[in-house]
Amino acid sequence: MKILVTGFEPFGGETRNPSAEVVERLPDTVAGAEIIKLILPTVRYEAPRKVMQAVKEHCPDAVLSIGQAGGRAAVSVERVAVNLDDYRIPDNAGNQPADEPVVPGGPDAYLTNLPVKAMVEAIQRVGVPAQISLSAGTFVCNHVLYQVRHDLEERHPGVGNGFIHIPFLPEQVVDKPGQPSMSLDLSMRAVKAAICAVVEGNCPMTAGATGD
Ligand code: PCA
């Protein structure tokens, strides 16, 4: 089994993005699955385009994207992608769409086809706070989750697709009193546990073929 795991470059004035740091530090194999790593620009159209280029090149069984969700205290396994771009701040190329669809004419939403409950339970079992989330926001992360799923349905049906938001790093909140954070070690542990849950075959597209 092969999983493409993506992280994002820093955005919104931050100098770090824990999602990129987690992805860069992942081992090349988790639970027997080969891990392909990719860091995405935090840019509206460019990010999903890069994901789909990597899908074409590597033919993964699943794509798992990781992003930073400042303000959240727990690791959030996203369940829903909505067809809405409504950016609170500009992305790293200055795009700031308001009330626009991700894909004109596309369905209002997609539900992820990764085993979100098993992923949350796996993360909690390794001692890290985790929850299912029903909103990936309306910024670049949601855009990537929606657009990649849309493109996979069209061009690579059966490939799994999901998203995990992780909190700020402690170093990012030293000047943001009251904001929650999570150490890089804990976020790493969470992402590895979630990958294990995907590999363990709770994932519809891997049922009966749970890894190599
Ligand atoms: N988080 C942003 C985009 C990139 C990232 O890491 C988001 O939640 O949309």
PDB file of C-alpha atoms and ligand atoms in Angstrom:
ATOM      1  CA  MET A   1       0.000   0.000   0.000  1.00  0.00           C
ATOM      2  CA  LYS A   2       1.130   3.525  -0.778  1.00  0.00           C
ATOM      3  CA  ILE A   3      -0.063   6.753   0.868  1.00  0.00           C
ATOM      4  CA  LEU A   4       0.629  10.264  -0.359  1.00  0.00           C
ATOM      5  CA  VAL A   5       0.894  12.537   2.697  1.00  0.00           C
ATOM      6  CA  THR A   6       0.929  16.282   2.155  1.00  0.00           C
ATOM      7  CA  GLY A   7       1.680  19.308   4.367  1.00  0.00           C
ATOM      8  CA  PHE A   8       1.474  23.066   3.753  1.00  0.00           C
ATOM      9  CA  GLU A   9       3.983  25.905   3.692  1.00  0.00           C
ATOM     10  CA  PRO A  10       3.609  28.607   6.401  1.00  0.00           C
ATOM     11  CA  PHE A  11       0.911  31.214   5.729  1.00  0.00           C
ATOM     12  CA  GLY A  12      -0.838  34.163   7.364  1.00  0.00           C
ATOM     13  CA  GLY A  13       2.377  35.736   8.655  1.00  0.00           C
ATOM     14  CA  GLU A  14       3.603  32.576  10.427  1.00  0.00           C
ATOM     15  CA  THR A  15       7.179  31.436   9.857  1.00  0.00           C
ATOM     16  CA  ARG A  16       6.392  27.769  10.536  1.00  0.00           C
ATOM     17  CA  ASN A  17       3.616  25.378   9.645  1.00  0.00           C
ATOM     18  CA  PRO A  18       3.523  22.226  11.816  1.00  0.00           C
ATOM     19  CA  SER A  19       1.909  20.282   8.975  1.00  0.00           C
ATOM     20  CA  ALA A  20       5.014  20.640   6.794  1.00  0.00           C
ATOM     21  CA  GLU A  21       7.281  19.779   9.713  1.00  0.00           C
ATOM     22  CA  VAL A  22       5.312  16.644  10.553  1.00  0.00           C
ATOM     23  CA  VAL A  23       5.270  15.478   6.947  1.00  0.00           C
ATOM     24  CA  GLU A  24       9.003  16.116   6.475  1.00  0.00           C
ATOM     25  CA  ARG A  25       9.774  14.055   9.592  1.00  0.00           C
ATOM     26  CA  LEU A  26       7.560  11.069   8.764  1.00  0.00           C
ATOM     27  CA  PRO A  27       9.422   7.813   8.171  1.00  0.00           C
ATOM     28  CA  ASP A  28       9.366   6.383   4.646  1.00  0.00           C
ATOM     29  CA  THR A  29       7.229   3.477   5.849  1.00  0.00           C
ATOM     30  CA  VAL A  30       4.380   3.480   8.389  1.00  0.00           C
ATOM     31  CA  ALA A  31       2.632   0.219   9.311  1.00  0.00           C
ATOM     32  CA  GLY A  32       4.046  -1.355   6.172  1.00  0.00           C
ATOM     33  CA  ALA A  33       2.727   1.363   3.885  1.00  0.00           C
ATOM     34  CA  GLU A  34       5.075   3.348   1.681  1.00  0.00           C
ATOM     35  CA  ILE A  35       4.810   7.068   2.475  1.00  0.00           C
ATOM     36  CA  ILE A  36       5.217   9.620  -0.311  1.00  0.00           C
ATOM     37  CA  LYS A  37       5.725  13.122   1.121  1.00  0.00           C
ATOM     38  CA  LEU A  38       4.802  16.397  -0.504  1.00  0.00           C
ATOM     39  CA  ILE A  39       4.796  19.993   0.768  1.00  0.00           C
ATOM     40  CA  LEU A  40       2.195  22.215  -0.878  1.00  0.00           C
ATOM     41  CA  PRO A  41       2.163  25.966  -1.457  1.00  0.00           C
ATOM     42  CA  THR A  42      -0.686  27.558   0.510  1.00  0.00           C
ATOM     43  CA  VAL A  43      -2.168  28.763  -2.756  1.00  0.00           C
ATOM     44  CA  ARG A  44      -5.700  28.209  -4.032  1.00  0.00           C
ATOM     45  CA  TYR A  45      -5.309  26.423  -7.388  1.00  0.00           C
ATOM     46  CA  GLU A  46      -1.641  25.500  -7.233  1.00  0.00           C
ATOM     47  CA  ALA A  47      -1.962  23.268  -4.166  1.00  0.00           C
ATOM     48  CA  PRO A  48      -4.507  20.751  -5.524  1.00  0.00           C
ATOM     49  CA  ARG A  49      -2.733  20.782  -8.901  1.00  0.00           C
ATOM     50  CA  LYS A  50       0.481  19.652  -7.189  1.00  0.00           C
ATOM     51  CA  VAL A  51      -1.385  16.904  -5.349  1.00  0.00           C
ATOM     52  CA  MET A  52      -2.887  15.570  -8.565  1.00  0.00           C
ATOM     53  CA  GLN A  53       0.514  15.640 -10.328  1.00  0.00           C
ATOM     54  CA  ALA A  54       1.898  13.517  -7.494  1.00  0.00           C
ATOM     55  CA  VAL A  55      -1.092  11.149  -7.700  1.00  0.00           C
ATOM     56  CA  LYS A  56      -0.401  10.668 -11.408  1.00  0.00           C
ATOM     57  CA  GLU A  57       3.273  10.051 -10.760  1.00  0.00           C
ATOM     58  CA  HIS A  58       3.031   7.755  -7.726  1.00  0.00           C
ATOM     59  CA  CYS A  59      -0.421   6.084  -8.022  1.00  0.00           C
ATOM     60  CA  PRO A  60      -1.095   6.064  -4.243  1.00  0.00           C
ATOM     61  CA  ASP A  61      -3.948   4.096  -2.667  1.00  0.00           C
ATOM     62  CA  ALA A  62      -4.841   7.112  -0.542  1.00  0.00           C
ATOM     63  CA  VAL A  63      -4.056  10.812  -0.186  1.00  0.00           C
ATOM     64  CA  LEU A  64      -3.893  12.185   3.360  1.00  0.00           C
ATOM     65  CA  SER A  65      -3.418  15.933   3.632  1.00  0.00           C
ATOM     66  CA  ILE A  66      -2.315  17.633   6.840  1.00  0.00           C
ATOM     67  CA  GLY A  67      -2.866  21.323   7.637  1.00  0.00           C
ATOM     68  CA  GLN A  68      -2.508  23.740  10.538  1.00  0.00           C
ATOM     69  CA  ALA A  69      -5.678  24.849  12.306  1.00  0.00           C
ATOM     70  CA  GLY A  70      -4.679  27.668  14.653  1.00  0.00           C
ATOM     71  CA  GLY A  71      -7.064  27.959  17.584  1.00  0.00           C
ATOM     72  CA  ARG A  72      -7.940  24.275  17.779  1.00  0.00           C
ATOM     73  CA  ALA A  73      -6.741  22.359  20.829  1.00  0.00           C
ATOM     74  CA  ALA A  74      -7.137  18.826  19.470  1.00  0.00           C
ATOM     75  CA  VAL A  75      -6.121  17.013  16.307  1.00  0.00           C
ATOM     76  CA  SER A  76      -9.146  17.215  13.989  1.00  0.00           C
ATOM     77  CA  VAL A  77      -9.921  14.481  11.494  1.00  0.00           C
ATOM     78  CA  GLU A  78     -12.056  16.203   8.893  1.00  0.00           C
ATOM     79  CA  ARG A  79     -15.200  14.525   7.671  1.00  0.00           C
ATOM     80  CA  VAL A  80     -16.581  17.066   5.183  1.00  0.00           C
ATOM     81  CA  ALA A  81     -15.305  19.220   2.311  1.00  0.00           C
ATOM     82  CA  VAL A  82     -17.630  22.002   1.105  1.00  0.00           C
ATOM     83  CA  ASN A  83     -17.843  23.628  -2.311  1.00  0.00           C
ATOM     84  CA  LEU A  84     -17.018  27.089  -0.971  1.00  0.00           C
ATOM     85  CA  ASP A  85     -14.007  29.387  -1.156  1.00  0.00           C
ATOM     86  CA  ASP A  86     -14.476  32.267   1.306  1.00  0.00           C
ATOM     87  CA  TYR A  87     -11.029  33.292   2.513  1.00  0.00           C
ATOM     88  CA  ARG A  88     -10.659  35.192   5.790  1.00  0.00           C
ATOM     89  CA  ILE A  89      -7.116  36.181   4.744  1.00  0.00           C
ATOM     90  CA  PRO A  90      -5.290  36.125   1.403  1.00  0.00           C
ATOM     91  CA  ASP A  91      -3.455  32.924   0.477  1.00  0.00           C
ATOM     92  CA  ASN A  92       0.293  33.043  -0.230  1.00  0.00           C
ATOM     93  CA  ALA A  93      -0.330  34.308  -3.787  1.00  0.00           C
ATOM     94  CA  GLY A  94      -2.743  37.053  -2.681  1.00  0.00           C
ATOM     95  CA  ASN A  95      -5.951  35.235  -3.672  1.00  0.00           C
ATOM     96  CA  GLN A  96      -8.882  36.084  -1.420  1.00  0.00           C
ATOM     97  CA  PRO A  97     -12.088  34.799  -3.005  1.00  0.00           C
ATOM     98  CA  ALA A  98     -15.404  35.528  -1.284  1.00  0.00           C
ATOM     99  CA  ASP A  99     -18.460  33.296  -1.664  1.00  0.00           C
ATOM    100  CA  GLU A 100     -17.059  31.451  -4.698  1.00  0.00           C
ATOM    101  CA  PRO A 101     -17.372  27.742  -5.414  1.00  0.00           C
ATOM    102  CA  VAL A 102     -14.285  25.520  -5.419  1.00  0.00           C
ATOM    103  CA  VAL A 103     -15.696  23.753  -8.485  1.00  0.00           C
ATOM    104  CA  PRO A 104     -18.505  25.599 -10.292  1.00  0.00           C
ATOM    105  CA  GLY A 105     -21.441  23.194 -10.615  1.00  0.00           C
ATOM    106  CA  GLY A 106     -19.863  20.638  -8.272  1.00  0.00           C
ATOM    107  CA  PRO A 107     -21.771  18.968  -5.437  1.00  0.00           C
ATOM    108  CA  ASP A 108     -22.248  21.128  -2.325  1.00  0.00           C
ATOM    109  CA  ALA A 109     -20.072  18.784  -0.275  1.00  0.00           C
ATOM    110  CA  TYR A 110     -18.088  15.555  -0.216  1.00  0.00           C
ATOM    111  CA  LEU A 111     -17.814  13.258   2.776  1.00  0.00           C
ATOM    112  CA  THR A 112     -14.335  11.817   3.193  1.00  0.00           C
ATOM    113  CA  ASN A 113     -13.951   8.156   2.309  1.00  0.00           C
ATOM    114  CA  LEU A 114     -11.271   7.489   4.926  1.00  0.00           C
ATOM    115  CA  PRO A 115     -12.267   5.783   8.207  1.00  0.00           C
ATOM    116  CA  VAL A 116     -12.556   8.940  10.326  1.00  0.00           C
ATOM    117  CA  LYS A 117     -13.828   7.249  13.481  1.00  0.00           C
ATOM    118  CA  ALA A 118     -11.079   4.619  13.436  1.00  0.00           C
ATOM    119  CA  MET A 119      -8.534   7.368  12.823  1.00  0.00           C
ATOM    120  CA  VAL A 120      -9.746   9.430  15.790  1.00  0.00           C
ATOM    121  CA  GLU A 121      -9.784   6.364  18.041  1.00  0.00           C
ATOM    122  CA  ALA A 122      -6.277   5.396  16.929  1.00  0.00           C
ATOM    123  CA  ILE A 123      -4.997   8.891  17.727  1.00  0.00           C
ATOM    124  CA  GLN A 124      -6.680   8.895  21.139  1.00  0.00           C
ATOM    125  CA  ARG A 125      -5.235   5.431  21.887  1.00  0.00           C
ATOM    126  CA  VAL A 126      -1.708   6.819  21.546  1.00  0.00           C
ATOM    127  CA  GLY A 127      -2.585   9.519  24.080  1.00  0.00           C
ATOM    128  CA  VAL A 128      -3.249  12.522  21.877  1.00  0.00           C
ATOM    129  CA  PRO A 129      -6.469  14.593  22.042  1.00  0.00           C
ATOM    130  CA  ALA A 130      -8.430  14.064  18.823  1.00  0.00           C
ATOM    131  CA  GLN A 131     -11.886  14.712  17.446  1.00  0.00           C
ATOM    132  CA  ILE A 132     -13.940  14.353  14.313  1.00  0.00           C
ATOM    133  CA  SER A 133     -14.458  17.747  12.698  1.00  0.00           C
ATOM    134  CA  LEU A 134     -17.393  18.682  10.481  1.00  0.00           C
ATOM    135  CA  SER A 135     -15.697  21.734   8.992  1.00  0.00           C
ATOM    136  CA  ALA A 136     -12.312  22.083   7.346  1.00  0.00           C
ATOM    137  CA  GLY A 137     -13.064  25.804   7.005  1.00  0.00           C
ATOM    138  CA  THR A 138     -13.443  27.674   3.726  1.00  0.00           C
ATOM    139  CA  PHE A 139      -9.760  28.459   3.085  1.00  0.00           C
ATOM    140  CA  VAL A 140      -7.023  26.575   1.229  1.00  0.00           C
ATOM    141  CA  CYS A 141      -7.283  23.339   3.258  1.00  0.00           C
ATOM    142  CA  ASN A 142     -10.953  22.876   2.463  1.00  0.00           C
ATOM    143  CA  HIS A 143     -10.211  23.864  -1.145  1.00  0.00           C
ATOM    144  CA  VAL A 144      -7.583  21.109  -1.398  1.00  0.00           C
ATOM    145  CA  LEU A 145      -9.789  18.500   0.261  1.00  0.00           C
ATOM    146  CA  TYR A 146     -12.709  19.319  -2.050  1.00  0.00           C
ATOM    147  CA  GLN A 147     -10.784  19.758  -5.319  1.00  0.00           C
ATOM    148  CA  VAL A 148      -8.608  16.680  -4.839  1.00  0.00           C
ATOM    149  CA  ARG A 149     -11.623  14.522  -4.051  1.00  0.00           C
ATOM    150  CA  HIS A 150     -13.446  15.930  -7.087  1.00  0.00           C
ATOM    151  CA  ASP A 151     -10.491  15.181  -9.362  1.00  0.00           C
ATOM    152  CA  LEU A 152      -9.958  11.718  -7.860  1.00  0.00           C
ATOM    153  CA  GLU A 153     -13.618  10.813  -8.456  1.00  0.00           C
ATOM    154  CA  GLU A 154     -13.177  11.779 -12.099  1.00  0.00           C
ATOM    155  CA  ARG A 155      -9.707  10.484 -12.869  1.00  0.00           C
ATOM    156  CA  HIS A 156      -8.697   7.976 -10.177  1.00  0.00           C
ATOM    157  CA  PRO A 157     -11.868   6.511  -8.641  1.00  0.00           C
ATOM    158  CA  GLY A 158     -11.248   4.361  -5.587  1.00  0.00           C
ATOM    159  CA  VAL A 159      -8.309   6.355  -4.268  1.00  0.00           C
ATOM    160  CA  GLY A 160      -8.973   7.370  -0.655  1.00  0.00           C
ATOM    161  CA  ASN A 161      -8.786  10.987   0.379  1.00  0.00           C
ATOM    162  CA  GLY A 162      -8.818  12.643   3.785  1.00  0.00           C
ATOM    163  CA  PHE A 163      -7.598  15.568   5.834  1.00  0.00           C
ATOM    164  CA  ILE A 164      -6.217  16.118   9.323  1.00  0.00           C
ATOM    165  CA  HIS A 165      -5.893  19.543  10.948  1.00  0.00           C
ATOM    166  CA  ILE A 166      -3.268  19.887  13.679  1.00  0.00           C
ATOM    167  CA  PRO A 167      -2.923  22.699  16.253  1.00  0.00           C
ATOM    168  CA  PHE A 168      -0.289  25.451  16.361  1.00  0.00           C
ATOM    169  CA  LEU A 169       3.148  24.543  17.721  1.00  0.00           C
ATOM    170  CA  PRO A 170       3.916  25.912  21.229  1.00  0.00           C
ATOM    171  CA  GLU A 171       6.525  28.219  19.647  1.00  0.00           C
ATOM    172  CA  GLN A 172       3.806  29.800  17.494  1.00  0.00           C
ATOM    173  CA  VAL A 173       1.662  30.840  20.466  1.00  0.00           C
ATOM    174  CA  VAL A 174       4.233  32.416  22.791  1.00  0.00           C
ATOM    175  CA  ASP A 175       2.833  35.814  21.767  1.00  0.00           C
ATOM    176  CA  LYS A 176      -0.799  34.631  21.511  1.00  0.00           C
ATOM    177  CA  PRO A 177      -2.009  34.261  25.098  1.00  0.00           C
ATOM    178  CA  GLY A 178      -4.904  31.851  25.452  1.00  0.00           C
ATOM    179  CA  GLN A 179      -4.269  30.053  22.170  1.00  0.00           C
ATOM    180  CA  PRO A 180      -3.889  26.280  22.397  1.00  0.00           C
ATOM    181  CA  SER A 181      -0.906  24.435  20.964  1.00  0.00           C
ATOM    182  CA  MET A 182       0.537  20.953  20.560  1.00  0.00           C
ATOM    183  CA  SER A 183       4.155  19.809  20.429  1.00  0.00           C
ATOM    184  CA  LEU A 184       5.573  18.540  17.164  1.00  0.00           C
ATOM    185  CA  ASP A 185       6.155  15.135  18.810  1.00  0.00           C
ATOM    186  CA  LEU A 186       2.487  14.746  19.749  1.00  0.00           C
ATOM    187  CA  SER A 187       1.256  15.855  16.326  1.00  0.00           C
ATOM    188  CA  MET A 188       3.698  13.390  14.710  1.00  0.00           C
ATOM    189  CA  ARG A 189       2.430  10.614  16.925  1.00  0.00           C
ATOM    190  CA  ALA A 190      -1.154  11.495  15.976  1.00  0.00           C
ATOM    191  CA  VAL A 191      -0.506  11.491  12.236  1.00  0.00           C
ATOM    192  CA  LYS A 192       1.340   8.168  12.408  1.00  0.00           C
ATOM    193  CA  ALA A 193      -1.530   6.621  14.389  1.00  0.00           C
ATOM    194  CA  ALA A 194      -4.055   7.910  11.851  1.00  0.00           C
ATOM    195  CA  ILE A 195      -2.026   6.418   8.996  1.00  0.00           C
ATOM    196  CA  CYS A 196      -1.986   3.084  10.839  1.00  0.00           C
ATOM    197  CA  ALA A 197      -5.791   3.190  11.031  1.00  0.00           C
ATOM    198  CA  VAL A 198      -6.021   3.802   7.291  1.00  0.00           C
ATOM    199  CA  VAL A 199      -3.599   0.963   6.576  1.00  0.00           C
ATOM    200  CA  GLU A 200      -5.370  -1.411   8.933  1.00  0.00           C
ATOM    201  CA  GLY A 201      -8.130  -1.752   6.397  1.00  0.00           C
ATOM    202  CA  ASN A 202     -11.042   0.137   7.845  1.00  0.00           C
ATOM    203  CA  CYS A 203     -10.746   2.161   4.724  1.00  0.00           C
ATOM    204  CA  PRO A 204     -13.363   1.134   2.109  1.00  0.00           C
ATOM    205  CA  MET A 205     -10.960   1.161  -0.776  1.00  0.00           C
ATOM    206  CA  THR A 206      -8.514  -1.120   0.992  1.00  0.00           C
ATOM    207  CA  ALA A 207     -11.014  -3.618   2.396  1.00  0.00           C
ATOM    208  CA  GLY A 208      -9.612  -7.066   1.768  1.00  0.00           C
ATOM    209  CA  ALA A 209      -6.232  -5.701   0.771  1.00  0.00           C
ATOM    210  CA  THR A 210      -4.880  -4.253   3.967  1.00  0.00           C
ATOM    211  CA  GLY A 211      -1.353  -3.457   3.079  1.00  0.00           C
ATOM    212  CA  ASP A 212       1.723  -5.337   2.031  1.00  0.00           C
TER     213      ASP A 212
HETATM  214  N1  PCA B   1      -4.007  25.547   7.046  1.00  0.00           N
HETATM  215  C1  PCA B   1      -4.869  26.392   6.234  1.00  0.00           C
HETATM  216  C2  PCA B   1      -4.254  26.344   4.858  1.00  0.00           C
HETATM  217  C3  PCA B   1      -2.880  25.789   5.024  1.00  0.00           C
HETATM  218  C4  PCA B   1      -2.851  25.246   6.396  1.00  0.00           C
HETATM  219  O1  PCA B   1      -1.923  24.619   6.899  1.00  0.00           O
HETATM  220  C5  PCA B   1      -6.347  26.001   6.310  1.00  0.00           C
HETATM  221  O2  PCA B   1      -6.782  25.472   7.341  1.00  0.00           O
HETATM  222  O3  PCA B   1      -7.086  26.245   5.356  1.00  0.00           O
END
